[in-house]
XYZ file of C-alpha atoms in Angstrom:
75
model
C -79.310 58.738 77.071
C -80.063 60.996 74.133
C -78.510 60.271 70.731
C -76.247 63.329 70.977
C -75.120 62.275 74.465
C -74.250 58.842 73.049
C -72.076 60.539 70.427
C -70.372 62.583 73.163
C -69.782 59.367 75.133
C -67.885 57.683 72.281
C -64.572 59.498 72.930
C -64.889 58.662 76.636
C -65.326 54.972 75.832
C -62.380 55.126 73.412
C -60.237 56.763 76.107
C -61.187 54.065 78.608
C -60.379 51.317 76.116
C -57.201 52.662 74.497
C -55.500 55.263 76.697
C -56.483 54.550 80.291
C -54.778 51.127 80.512
C -51.455 52.769 79.587
C -51.752 55.544 82.182
C -52.613 53.370 85.164
C -54.702 54.329 88.162
C -53.687 57.843 89.132
C -56.905 59.868 89.086
C -57.138 62.680 91.631
C -60.907 62.483 91.949
C -63.513 59.873 92.829
C -65.272 58.886 90.647
C -62.716 59.015 87.856
C -63.124 61.684 85.190
C -64.299 59.161 82.608
C -66.906 57.680 84.975
C -67.967 61.227 85.906
C -68.345 62.161 82.225
C -70.500 59.130 81.435
C -72.693 59.715 84.497
C -73.038 63.433 83.708
C -74.049 62.647 80.119
C -76.574 60.078 81.340
C -78.047 62.366 84.003
C -77.974 65.788 82.362
C -77.869 65.090 78.632
C -75.394 66.142 75.979
C -75.051 69.879 76.530
C -75.086 70.269 80.317
C -73.468 66.867 80.900
C -70.764 67.657 78.348
C -70.116 71.016 80.014
C -69.866 69.366 83.444
C -67.461 66.748 82.085
C -65.300 69.379 80.381
C -65.211 71.457 83.562
C -64.103 68.392 85.540
C -61.314 67.535 83.072
C -60.069 71.132 83.109
C -59.797 70.962 86.914
C -57.492 67.948 86.672
C -54.117 69.596 87.176
C -51.679 69.730 90.121
C -53.445 72.698 91.743
C -57.007 71.694 90.841
C -58.021 69.787 93.952
C -58.830 66.175 94.682
C -61.246 63.953 96.551
C -64.867 62.949 96.209
C -66.649 64.977 93.523
C -70.001 63.468 92.485
C -72.155 64.582 89.559
C -74.639 67.191 90.796
C -78.283 66.073 90.836
C -80.596 67.135 88.040
C -82.421 70.404 88.746
């Protein structure tokens, strides 16, 4: 993972540590948005991986869909 991707992953790790335990398990997608974000950052780097993660989080609303949504493979 690039240094910038590691910086982008810090808020995801903080969310998983501090916020996620209070919300419980109610994610609409598999893998969860935080797992998706970390995998996207690892696979695609900071810019594309961050954009994929942001897109996924923005789709997390009552009309945004659900189900299996893996990180796309690297081009």
